[in-house]
Coordinates of C-alpha atoms in Angstrom, one line a residue:
Chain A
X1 CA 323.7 15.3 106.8
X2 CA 320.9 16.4 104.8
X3 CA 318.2 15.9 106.9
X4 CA 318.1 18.8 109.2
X5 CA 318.0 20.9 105.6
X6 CA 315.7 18.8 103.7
X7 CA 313.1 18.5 106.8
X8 CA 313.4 22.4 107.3
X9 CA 313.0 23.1 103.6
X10 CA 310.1 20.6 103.7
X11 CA 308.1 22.2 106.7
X12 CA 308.9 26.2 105.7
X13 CA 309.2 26.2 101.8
X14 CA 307.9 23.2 100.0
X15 CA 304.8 22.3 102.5
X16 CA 303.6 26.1 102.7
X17 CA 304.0 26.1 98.4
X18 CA 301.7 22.9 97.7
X19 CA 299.3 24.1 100.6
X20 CA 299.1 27.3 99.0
X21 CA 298.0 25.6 95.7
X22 CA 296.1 23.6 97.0
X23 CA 294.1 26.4 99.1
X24 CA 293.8 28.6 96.1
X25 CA 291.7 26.2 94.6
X26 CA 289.1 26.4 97.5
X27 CA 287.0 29.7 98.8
X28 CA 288.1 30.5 102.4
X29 CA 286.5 32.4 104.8
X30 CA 286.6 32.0 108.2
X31 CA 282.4 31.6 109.2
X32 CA 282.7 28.0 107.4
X33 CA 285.0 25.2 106.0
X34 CA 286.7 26.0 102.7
X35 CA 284.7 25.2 99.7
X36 CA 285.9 24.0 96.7
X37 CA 285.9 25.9 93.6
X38 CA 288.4 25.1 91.3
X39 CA 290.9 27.7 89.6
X40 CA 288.1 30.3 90.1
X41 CA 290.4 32.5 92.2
X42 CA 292.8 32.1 89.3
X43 CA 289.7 33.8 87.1
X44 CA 289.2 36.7 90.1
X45 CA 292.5 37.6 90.3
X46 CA 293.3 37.9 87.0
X47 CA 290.1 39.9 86.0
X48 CA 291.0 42.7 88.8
X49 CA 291.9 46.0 88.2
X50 CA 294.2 46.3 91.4
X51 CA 296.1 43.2 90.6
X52 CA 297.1 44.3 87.2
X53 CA 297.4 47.9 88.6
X54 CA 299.9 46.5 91.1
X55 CA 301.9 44.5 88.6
X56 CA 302.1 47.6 86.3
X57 CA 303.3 49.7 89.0
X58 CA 305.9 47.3 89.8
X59 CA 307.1 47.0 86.2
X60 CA 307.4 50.8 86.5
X61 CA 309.4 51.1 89.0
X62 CA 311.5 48.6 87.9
X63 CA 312.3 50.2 84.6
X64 CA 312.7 53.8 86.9
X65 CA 315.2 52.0 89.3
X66 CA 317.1 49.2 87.5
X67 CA 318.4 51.0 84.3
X68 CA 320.0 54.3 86.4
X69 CA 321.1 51.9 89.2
X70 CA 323.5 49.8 86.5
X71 CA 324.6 52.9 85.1
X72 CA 325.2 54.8 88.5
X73 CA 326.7 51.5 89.4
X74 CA 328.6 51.1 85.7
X75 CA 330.2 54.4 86.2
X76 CA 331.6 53.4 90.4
X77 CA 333.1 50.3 89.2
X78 CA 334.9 52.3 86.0
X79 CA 336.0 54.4 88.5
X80 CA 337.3 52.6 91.0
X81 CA 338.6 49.9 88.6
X82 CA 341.3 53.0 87.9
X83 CA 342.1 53.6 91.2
X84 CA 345.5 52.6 93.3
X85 CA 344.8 49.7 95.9
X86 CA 344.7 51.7 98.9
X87 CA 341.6 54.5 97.6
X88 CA 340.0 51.3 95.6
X89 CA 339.9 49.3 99.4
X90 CA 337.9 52.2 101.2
X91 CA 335.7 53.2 98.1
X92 CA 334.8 49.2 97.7
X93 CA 333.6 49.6 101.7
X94 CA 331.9 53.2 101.1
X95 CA 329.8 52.2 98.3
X96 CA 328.8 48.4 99.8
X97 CA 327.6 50.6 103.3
X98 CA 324.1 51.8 101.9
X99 CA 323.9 47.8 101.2
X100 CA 323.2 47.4 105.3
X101 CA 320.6 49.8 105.5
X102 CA 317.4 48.1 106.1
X103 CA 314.4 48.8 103.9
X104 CA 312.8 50.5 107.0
X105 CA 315.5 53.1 107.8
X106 CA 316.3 54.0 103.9
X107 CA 312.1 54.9 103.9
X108 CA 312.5 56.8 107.4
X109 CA 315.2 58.9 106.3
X110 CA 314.0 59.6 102.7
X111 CA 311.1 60.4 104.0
X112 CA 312.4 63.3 105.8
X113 CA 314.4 64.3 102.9
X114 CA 310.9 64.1 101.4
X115 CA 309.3 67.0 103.3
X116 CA 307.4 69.4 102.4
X117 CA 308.7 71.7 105.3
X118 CA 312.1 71.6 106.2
X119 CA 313.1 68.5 104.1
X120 CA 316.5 68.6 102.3
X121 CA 314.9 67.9 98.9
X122 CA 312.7 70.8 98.6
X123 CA 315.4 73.1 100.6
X124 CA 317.8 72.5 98.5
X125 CA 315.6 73.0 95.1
X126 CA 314.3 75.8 97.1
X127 CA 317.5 77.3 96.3
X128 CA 316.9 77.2 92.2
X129 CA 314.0 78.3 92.9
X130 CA 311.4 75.3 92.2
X131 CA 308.7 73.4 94.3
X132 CA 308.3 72.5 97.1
X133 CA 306.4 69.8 95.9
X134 CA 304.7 67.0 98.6
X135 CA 306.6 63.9 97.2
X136 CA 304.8 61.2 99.0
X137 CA 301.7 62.7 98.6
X138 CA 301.3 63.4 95.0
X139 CA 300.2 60.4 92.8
X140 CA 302.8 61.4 90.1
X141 CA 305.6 62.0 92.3
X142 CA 305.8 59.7 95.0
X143 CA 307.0 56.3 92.7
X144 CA 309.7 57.9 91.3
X145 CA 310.1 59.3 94.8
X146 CA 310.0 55.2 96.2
X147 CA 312.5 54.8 93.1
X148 CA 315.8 57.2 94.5
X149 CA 316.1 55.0 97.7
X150 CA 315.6 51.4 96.0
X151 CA 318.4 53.0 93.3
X152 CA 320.9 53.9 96.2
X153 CA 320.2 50.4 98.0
X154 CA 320.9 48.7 95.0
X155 CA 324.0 50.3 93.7
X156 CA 326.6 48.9 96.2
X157 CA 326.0 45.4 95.5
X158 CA 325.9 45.9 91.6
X159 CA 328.8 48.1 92.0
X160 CA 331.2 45.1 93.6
X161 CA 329.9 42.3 90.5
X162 CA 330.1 44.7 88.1
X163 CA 334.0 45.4 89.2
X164 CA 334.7 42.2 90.2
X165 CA 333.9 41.5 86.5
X166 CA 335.6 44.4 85.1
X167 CA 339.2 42.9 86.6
X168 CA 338.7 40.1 85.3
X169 CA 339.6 41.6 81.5
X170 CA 343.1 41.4 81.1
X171 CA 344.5 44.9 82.0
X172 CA 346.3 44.9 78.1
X173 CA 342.9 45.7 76.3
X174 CA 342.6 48.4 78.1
X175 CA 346.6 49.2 77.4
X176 CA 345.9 48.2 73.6
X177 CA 342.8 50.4 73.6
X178 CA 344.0 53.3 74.7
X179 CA 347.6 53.0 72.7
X180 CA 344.9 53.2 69.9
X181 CA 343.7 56.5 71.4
X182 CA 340.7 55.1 73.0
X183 CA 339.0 57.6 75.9
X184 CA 337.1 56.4 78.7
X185 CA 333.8 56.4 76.4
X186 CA 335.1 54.1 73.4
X187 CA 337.3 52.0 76.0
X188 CA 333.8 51.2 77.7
X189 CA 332.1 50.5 74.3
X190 CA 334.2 48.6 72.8
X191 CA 335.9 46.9 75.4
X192 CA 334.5 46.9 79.0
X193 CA 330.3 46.6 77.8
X194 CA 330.7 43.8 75.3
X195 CA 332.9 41.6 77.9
X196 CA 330.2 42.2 81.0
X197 CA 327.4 41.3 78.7
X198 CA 327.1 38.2 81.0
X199 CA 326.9 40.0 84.0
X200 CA 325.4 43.0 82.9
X201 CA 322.7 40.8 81.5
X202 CA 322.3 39.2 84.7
X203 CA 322.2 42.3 87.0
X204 CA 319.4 43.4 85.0
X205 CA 317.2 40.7 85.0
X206 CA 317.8 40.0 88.9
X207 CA 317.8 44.0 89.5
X208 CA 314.6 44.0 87.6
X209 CA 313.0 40.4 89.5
X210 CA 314.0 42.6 93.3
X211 CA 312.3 45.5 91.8
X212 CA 309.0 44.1 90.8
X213 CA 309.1 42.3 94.7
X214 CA 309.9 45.8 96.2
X215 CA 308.0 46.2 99.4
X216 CA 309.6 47.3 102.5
X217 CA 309.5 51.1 101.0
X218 CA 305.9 51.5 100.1
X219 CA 305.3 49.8 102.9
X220 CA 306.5 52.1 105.1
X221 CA 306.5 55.6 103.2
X222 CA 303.2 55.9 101.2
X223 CA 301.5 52.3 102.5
X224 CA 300.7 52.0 99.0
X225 CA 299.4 55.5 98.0
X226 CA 298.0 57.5 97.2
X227 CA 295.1 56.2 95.1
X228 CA 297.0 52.8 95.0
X229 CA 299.7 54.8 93.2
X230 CA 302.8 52.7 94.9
X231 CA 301.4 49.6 95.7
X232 CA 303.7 46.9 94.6
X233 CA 302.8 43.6 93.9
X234 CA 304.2 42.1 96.8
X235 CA 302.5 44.9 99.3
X236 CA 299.1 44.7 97.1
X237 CA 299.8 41.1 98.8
X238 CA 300.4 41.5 101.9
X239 CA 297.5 43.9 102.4
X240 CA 294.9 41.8 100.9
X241 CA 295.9 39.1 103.2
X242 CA 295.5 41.8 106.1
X243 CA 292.5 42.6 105.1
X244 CA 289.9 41.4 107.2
X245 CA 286.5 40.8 104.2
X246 CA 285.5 37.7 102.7
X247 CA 287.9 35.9 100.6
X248 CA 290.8 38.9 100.6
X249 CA 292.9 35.5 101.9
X250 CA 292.2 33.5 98.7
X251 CA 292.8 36.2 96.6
X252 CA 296.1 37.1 98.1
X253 CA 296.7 33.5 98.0
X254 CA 296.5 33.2 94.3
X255 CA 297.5 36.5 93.3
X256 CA 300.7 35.2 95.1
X257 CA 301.1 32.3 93.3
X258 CA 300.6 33.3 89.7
X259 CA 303.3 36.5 90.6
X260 CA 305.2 33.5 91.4
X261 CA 304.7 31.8 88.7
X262 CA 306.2 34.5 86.4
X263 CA 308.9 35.5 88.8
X264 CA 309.5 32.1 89.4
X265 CA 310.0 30.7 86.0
X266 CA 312.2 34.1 84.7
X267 CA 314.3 33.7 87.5
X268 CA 314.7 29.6 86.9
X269 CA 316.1 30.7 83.8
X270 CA 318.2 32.9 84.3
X271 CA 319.8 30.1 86.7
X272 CA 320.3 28.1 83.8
X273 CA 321.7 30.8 81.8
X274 CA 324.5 31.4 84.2
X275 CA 325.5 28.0 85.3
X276 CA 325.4 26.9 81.5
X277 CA 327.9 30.4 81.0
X278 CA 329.9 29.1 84.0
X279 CA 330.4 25.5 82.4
X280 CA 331.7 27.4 79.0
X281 CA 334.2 29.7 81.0
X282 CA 335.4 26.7 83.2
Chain B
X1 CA 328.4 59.7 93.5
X2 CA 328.4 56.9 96.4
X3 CA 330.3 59.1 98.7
X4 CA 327.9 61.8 98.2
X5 CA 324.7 59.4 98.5
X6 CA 327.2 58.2 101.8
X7 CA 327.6 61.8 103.2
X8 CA 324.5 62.7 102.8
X9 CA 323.3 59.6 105.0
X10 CA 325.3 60.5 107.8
X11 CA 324.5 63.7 107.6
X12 CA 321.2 63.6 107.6
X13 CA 321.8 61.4 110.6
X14 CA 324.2 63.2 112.4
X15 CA 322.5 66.1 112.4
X16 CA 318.9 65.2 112.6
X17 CA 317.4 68.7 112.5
X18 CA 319.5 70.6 110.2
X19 CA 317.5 74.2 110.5
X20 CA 316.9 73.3 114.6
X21 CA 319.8 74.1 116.9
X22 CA 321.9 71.8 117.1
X23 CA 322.3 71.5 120.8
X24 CA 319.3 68.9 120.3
X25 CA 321.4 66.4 119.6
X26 CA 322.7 64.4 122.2
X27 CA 319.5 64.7 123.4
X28 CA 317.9 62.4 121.0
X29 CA 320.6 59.8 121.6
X30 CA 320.3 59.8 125.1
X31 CA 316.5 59.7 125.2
X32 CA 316.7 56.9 122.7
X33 CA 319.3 55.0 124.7
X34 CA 317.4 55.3 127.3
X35 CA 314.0 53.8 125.7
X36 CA 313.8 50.5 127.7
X37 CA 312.0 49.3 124.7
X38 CA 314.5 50.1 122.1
X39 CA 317.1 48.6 123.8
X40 CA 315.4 45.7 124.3
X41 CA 314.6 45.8 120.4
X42 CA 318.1 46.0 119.4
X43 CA 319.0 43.4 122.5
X44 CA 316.8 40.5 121.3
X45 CA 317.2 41.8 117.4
X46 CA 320.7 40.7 118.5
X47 CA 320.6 37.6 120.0
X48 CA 318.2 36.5 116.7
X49 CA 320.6 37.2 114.5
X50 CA 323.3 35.8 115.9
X51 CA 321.5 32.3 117.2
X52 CA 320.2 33.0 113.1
X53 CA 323.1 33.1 111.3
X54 CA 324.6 29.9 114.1
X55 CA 322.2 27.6 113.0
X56 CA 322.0 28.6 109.0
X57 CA 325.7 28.1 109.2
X58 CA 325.5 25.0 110.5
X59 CA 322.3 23.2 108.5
X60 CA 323.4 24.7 105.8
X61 CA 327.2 23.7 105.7
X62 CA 326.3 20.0 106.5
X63 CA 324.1 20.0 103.6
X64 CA 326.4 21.4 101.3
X65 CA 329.1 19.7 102.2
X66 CA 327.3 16.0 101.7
X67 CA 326.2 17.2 98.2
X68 CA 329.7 18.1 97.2
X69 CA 331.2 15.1 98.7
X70 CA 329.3 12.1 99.5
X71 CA 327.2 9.6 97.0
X72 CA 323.9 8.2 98.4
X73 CA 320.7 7.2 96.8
X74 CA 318.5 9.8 95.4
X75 CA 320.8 12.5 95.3
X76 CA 319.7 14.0 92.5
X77 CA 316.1 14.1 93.8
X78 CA 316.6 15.7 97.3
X79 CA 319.2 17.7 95.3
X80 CA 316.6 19.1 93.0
X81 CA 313.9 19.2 96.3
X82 CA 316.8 21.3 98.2
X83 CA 317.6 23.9 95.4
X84 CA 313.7 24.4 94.3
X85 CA 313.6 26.8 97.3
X86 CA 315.8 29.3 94.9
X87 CA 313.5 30.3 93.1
X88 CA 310.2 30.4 95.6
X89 CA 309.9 33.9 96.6
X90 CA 308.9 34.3 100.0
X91 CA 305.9 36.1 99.2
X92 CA 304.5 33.4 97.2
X93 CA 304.2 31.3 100.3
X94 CA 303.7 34.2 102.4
X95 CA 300.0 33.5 103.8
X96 CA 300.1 29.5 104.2
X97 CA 303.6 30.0 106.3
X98 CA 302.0 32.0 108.5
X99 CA 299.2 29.4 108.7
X100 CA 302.0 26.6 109.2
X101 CA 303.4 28.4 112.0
X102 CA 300.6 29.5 113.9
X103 CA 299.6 26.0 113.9
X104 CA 302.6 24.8 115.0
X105 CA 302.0 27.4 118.1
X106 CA 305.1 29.5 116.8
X107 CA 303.5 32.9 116.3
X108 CA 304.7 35.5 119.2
X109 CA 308.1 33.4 119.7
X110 CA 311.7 33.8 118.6
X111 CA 311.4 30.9 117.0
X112 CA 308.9 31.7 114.5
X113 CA 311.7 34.3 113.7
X114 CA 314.4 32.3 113.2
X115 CA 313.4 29.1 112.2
X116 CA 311.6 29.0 108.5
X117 CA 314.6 30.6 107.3
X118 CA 316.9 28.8 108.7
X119 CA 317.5 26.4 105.8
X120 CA 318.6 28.5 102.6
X121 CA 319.2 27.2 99.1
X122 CA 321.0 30.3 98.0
X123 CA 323.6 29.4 101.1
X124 CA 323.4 25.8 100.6
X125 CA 324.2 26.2 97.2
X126 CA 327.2 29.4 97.4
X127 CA 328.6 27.0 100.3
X128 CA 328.6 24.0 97.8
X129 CA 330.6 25.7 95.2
X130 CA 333.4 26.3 97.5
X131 CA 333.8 22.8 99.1
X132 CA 333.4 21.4 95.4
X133 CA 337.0 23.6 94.9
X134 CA 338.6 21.7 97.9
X135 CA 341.4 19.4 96.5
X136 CA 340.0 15.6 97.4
X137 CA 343.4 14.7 98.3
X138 CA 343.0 16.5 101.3
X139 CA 340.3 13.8 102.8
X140 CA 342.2 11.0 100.8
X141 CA 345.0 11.3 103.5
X142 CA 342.6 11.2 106.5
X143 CA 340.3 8.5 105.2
X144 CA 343.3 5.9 105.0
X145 CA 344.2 7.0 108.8
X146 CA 340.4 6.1 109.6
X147 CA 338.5 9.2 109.8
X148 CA 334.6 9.6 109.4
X149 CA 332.9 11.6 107.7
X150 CA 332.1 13.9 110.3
X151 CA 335.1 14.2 111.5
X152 CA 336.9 14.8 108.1
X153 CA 333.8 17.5 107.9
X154 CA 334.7 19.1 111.2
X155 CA 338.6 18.7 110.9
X156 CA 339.3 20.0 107.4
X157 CA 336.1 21.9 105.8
X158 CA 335.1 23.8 108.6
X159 CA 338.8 25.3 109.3
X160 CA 338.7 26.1 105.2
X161 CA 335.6 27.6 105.6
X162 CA 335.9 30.9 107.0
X163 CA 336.2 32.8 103.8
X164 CA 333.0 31.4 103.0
X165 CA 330.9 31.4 106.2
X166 CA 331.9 34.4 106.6
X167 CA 330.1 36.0 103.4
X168 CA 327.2 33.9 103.9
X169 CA 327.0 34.4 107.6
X170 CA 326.9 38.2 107.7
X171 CA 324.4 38.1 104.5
X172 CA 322.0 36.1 106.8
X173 CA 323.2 38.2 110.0
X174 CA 321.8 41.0 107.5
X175 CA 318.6 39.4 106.2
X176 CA 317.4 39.0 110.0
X177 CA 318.4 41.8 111.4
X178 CA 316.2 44.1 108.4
X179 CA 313.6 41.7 108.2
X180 CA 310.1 44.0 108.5
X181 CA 307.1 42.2 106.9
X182 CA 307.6 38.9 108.9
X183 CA 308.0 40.5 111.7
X184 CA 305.6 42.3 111.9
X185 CA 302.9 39.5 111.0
X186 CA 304.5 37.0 113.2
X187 CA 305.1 39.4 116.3
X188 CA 302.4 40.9 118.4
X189 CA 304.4 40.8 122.3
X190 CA 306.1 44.3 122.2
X191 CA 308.6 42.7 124.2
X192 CA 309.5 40.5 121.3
X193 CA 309.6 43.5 119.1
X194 CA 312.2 43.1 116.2
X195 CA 314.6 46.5 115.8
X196 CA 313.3 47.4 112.5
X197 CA 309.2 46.8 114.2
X198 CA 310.1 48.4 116.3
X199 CA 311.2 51.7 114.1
X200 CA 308.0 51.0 111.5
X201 CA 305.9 51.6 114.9
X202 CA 307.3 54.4 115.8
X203 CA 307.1 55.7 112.5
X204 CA 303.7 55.4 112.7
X205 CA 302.7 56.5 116.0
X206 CA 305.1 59.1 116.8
X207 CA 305.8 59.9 113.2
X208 CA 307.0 63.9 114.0
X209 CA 309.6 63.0 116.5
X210 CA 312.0 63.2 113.8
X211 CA 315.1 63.8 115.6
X212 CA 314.7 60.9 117.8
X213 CA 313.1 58.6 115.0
X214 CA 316.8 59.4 113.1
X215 CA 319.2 59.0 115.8
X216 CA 316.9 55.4 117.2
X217 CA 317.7 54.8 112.4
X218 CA 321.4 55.1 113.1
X219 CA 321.5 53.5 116.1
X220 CA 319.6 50.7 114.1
X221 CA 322.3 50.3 111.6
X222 CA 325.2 50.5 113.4
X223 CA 326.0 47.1 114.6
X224 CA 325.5 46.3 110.7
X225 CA 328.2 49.3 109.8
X226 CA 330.5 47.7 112.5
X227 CA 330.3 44.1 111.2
X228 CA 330.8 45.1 107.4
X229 CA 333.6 47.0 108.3
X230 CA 335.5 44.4 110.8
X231 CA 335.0 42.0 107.5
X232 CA 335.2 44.1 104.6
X233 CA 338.1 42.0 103.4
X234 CA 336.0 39.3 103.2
X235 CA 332.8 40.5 102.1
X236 CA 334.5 42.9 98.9
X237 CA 336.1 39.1 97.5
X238 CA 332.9 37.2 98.8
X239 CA 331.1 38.8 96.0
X240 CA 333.7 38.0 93.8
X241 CA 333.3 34.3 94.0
X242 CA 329.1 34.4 95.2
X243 CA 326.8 33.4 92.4
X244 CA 328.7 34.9 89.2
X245 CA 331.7 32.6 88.8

């Protein structure tokens, strides 16, 4: 019964992975057979500017996206966690909705929010009087710009843990808390933060992992600019396997594999961490 | 906050060109709609997904449910080789799939589409979980009337497992219907253009159509609106009992 899985996962996951580390060893080009040359590659990528440039703009726009997207996210799940049944049921829908949209149409429509002429961003700070400023266009501007959709794609799902968590405290702290005169502020800090930790905790490290492998957005708003100024590590990826010169395929190759590497081993842990959390609340 | 982020979608959906008259409307819709190859997009787009989520459902399930149940030799091992995958990003294998399937004589097909991801740790693993909550009783009572495996399988954890396939179904449904960057690498035949190509391409080439690139957007996403809300029920517990607890 495990068959058709294991010979899938063989042919699509584990096959492509030790062929990848295998290739990475070799210099490919497509005028001759592959040459070996040991963890050279490993040497390349790791002495390039655009590789580290790449991981450093994906470790920004993690830190822009993940931190306001918890506490956007904090604040719904508060919310709603007060509500009556009824207003709880359509506001759990409304807020998982964004969730659907596909990287592709979050990046068409913020783009037109984006525009210079006529777009709502710059109409409506048009109205206070500042810009219009050409988001997408502007080295400084147009990660944080990438960073407002990835937020609002990201806040349904954490949303929904982050409640389902929340209902999971017995309802009498919050009663005991605010008998004590807790508001909503020393409620959350004393009762609701320290009892999410887990899953706080984990929504920021796997907010943080999607973050850094953001790519459908740059992709398709800036294509990585300008001056390189939104290309992720996963799209600095993708276009050096696009790109047609000499070795761009081994060098996409391994810069895949070390990113993998990290990402890889963070994520292996956090696995650990919550299954081993699981056993001690079971 | 997410109703405003919400409104604002639609909004900027609705009504496309909001300092244009809005008599343009319609338009874009019908001209859209009436795009042979959009419709074809969203038609095959469709049928992937659906033959998609089908046959993750099924691989999936089995596997899961002869890891929560059954006892054979080197379980551990292929259990280990099957939950690996996890933690593999897909852009870490990105280039040598592509090499795997265009020499397997996939590229330009459905199947290069729906295939390589049919088998998914992630489901294999959620799926698991659930059957591992399944009282063993249960089966007890059809083994001694002399069921099989495959039928206690088909007879008692497939009716259990809606709640379940459900989650998992419409969160592959999901992953195949947005999929871009495959896609596009995979996919050169315009007629096997994927709904979300096809909306990168003409983001590209007709870039300042905006009205019509927004209402072909919405269109994009609406059979995904439809489906979350026909199992909202479902989905709002799924992520309850998915990964956390």
């Amino acid at each position: 019964m495990i068959a058709p899985m294991a010979i899938l996962l063989s042919i699509f996951v584990i096959y492509p992975l030790a062929y990848a580390l295998y290739l990475s060893m070799f210099e490919i080009s497509f005028y001759r057979d592959p040459v070996f040359v040991g963890p050279q590659f490993y040497g390349y990528v790791l002495d390039s500017p655009r590789f580290w440039n790449a991981i450093s703009i994906g470790l920004r726009l993690a830190v822009m996206v993940v931190p306001v997207m918890l506490v956007i996210a904090f604040l719904i799940a508060s919310l709603i966690r007060t509500l009556g049944r009824r207003l709880a049921g359509f506001l759990k829908t409304t807020i998982y909705l964004p969730t659907v949209v596909s990287g592709v149409v979050a990046s068409v429509v913020f783009t037109l929010m984006y525009r210079l002429d006529g777009g709502l961003v710059n109409g409506a700070l048009g109205v206070v009087g500042i810009g219009p400023f050409a988001y997408l266009s502007s080295p400084d501007l147009a990660l944080p710009a990438i960073a407002v959709p990835a937020i609002w794609l990201g806040i349904g799902v954490s949303s929904l843990i982050m409640l389902a968590g929340m209902l999971d405290i017995p309802e009498s702290y919050f009663e005991a808390a605010e008998l004590e005169g807790a508001g909503f502020l020393a409620q959350t800090r004393y009762v609701t933060i320290p009892l999410l930790r887990n899953i706080l905790l984990f929504l920021f490290v796997t907010g943080f992992i999607l973050a850094m492998q953001q790519v459908d957005l740059p992709l398709v708003m800036t294509g990585g600019g300008p001056v390189d100024s939104t290309m992720t590590p996963n799209l600095f990826i993708f276009t050096q396997f696009k790109d047609p010169t000499p070795y761009a395929t081994s060098f996409s190759l391994t810069a895949a594999l070390i990113l993998f590497f990290v990402l890889g081993s963070v994520s292996a842990l956090i696995f650990r961490l919550v299954r081993s959390e699981k056993a001690v609340d079971a | 906050m997410a109703i405003a982020g919400f409104k604002s979608k639609t909004e900027v959906v609705a009504t496309p060109f909001q300092f244009f008259p809005k008599v343009w409307e319609l338009d874009n819709y019908a001209q859209i709609l009436g795009d042979p190859v959009f419709v074809r997009a969203m038609t095959i787009t469709f049928v992937g997904a659906v033959i998609f989520t089908i046959l993750s459902l099924l691989v999936n399930s089995t596997a899961a449910y002869a890891f929560a149940r059954l006892e054979f030799r080197f379980k551990r091992a292929l259990w280990a080789f099957c939950i690996v995958p996890l933690f593999i990003p897909a852009f870490a294998i990105l280039v040598t799939s592509f090499v795997v399937v265009s020499n397997l004589g996939m590229l330009d097909s459905l199947a290069v589409l729906i295939i390589p991801g049919v088998a998914s740790a992630y489901q294999m693993f959620f799926i698991r979980q659930f059957y591992l909550g399944i009282p063993v009783a249960l089966e007890e009572a059809a083994m001694i009337d002399g069921a099989s495996r495959w039928t206690i399988f088909r007879r008692i954890f497939l009716p259990l497992s809606r709640a379940p396939f459900v989650v998992v179904g419409v969160a592959s449904f999901l992953a195949y219907w947005n999929a871009y960057v495959w896609p596009i690498l995979t996919i050169q035949n315009p007629d096997l253009f994927q709904i979300q190509q096809y909306i990168g391409t003409f983001r590209q080439e007709r870039g300042s159509e905006w009205g019509l690139l927004m209402a072909g957007s919405f269109l994009s996403a609406l059979p995904l609106i439809v489906i979350v809300l026909i199992f909202q029920r479902y989905i709002v517990n799924g992520v309850r009992i998915s990964g956390l607890k």
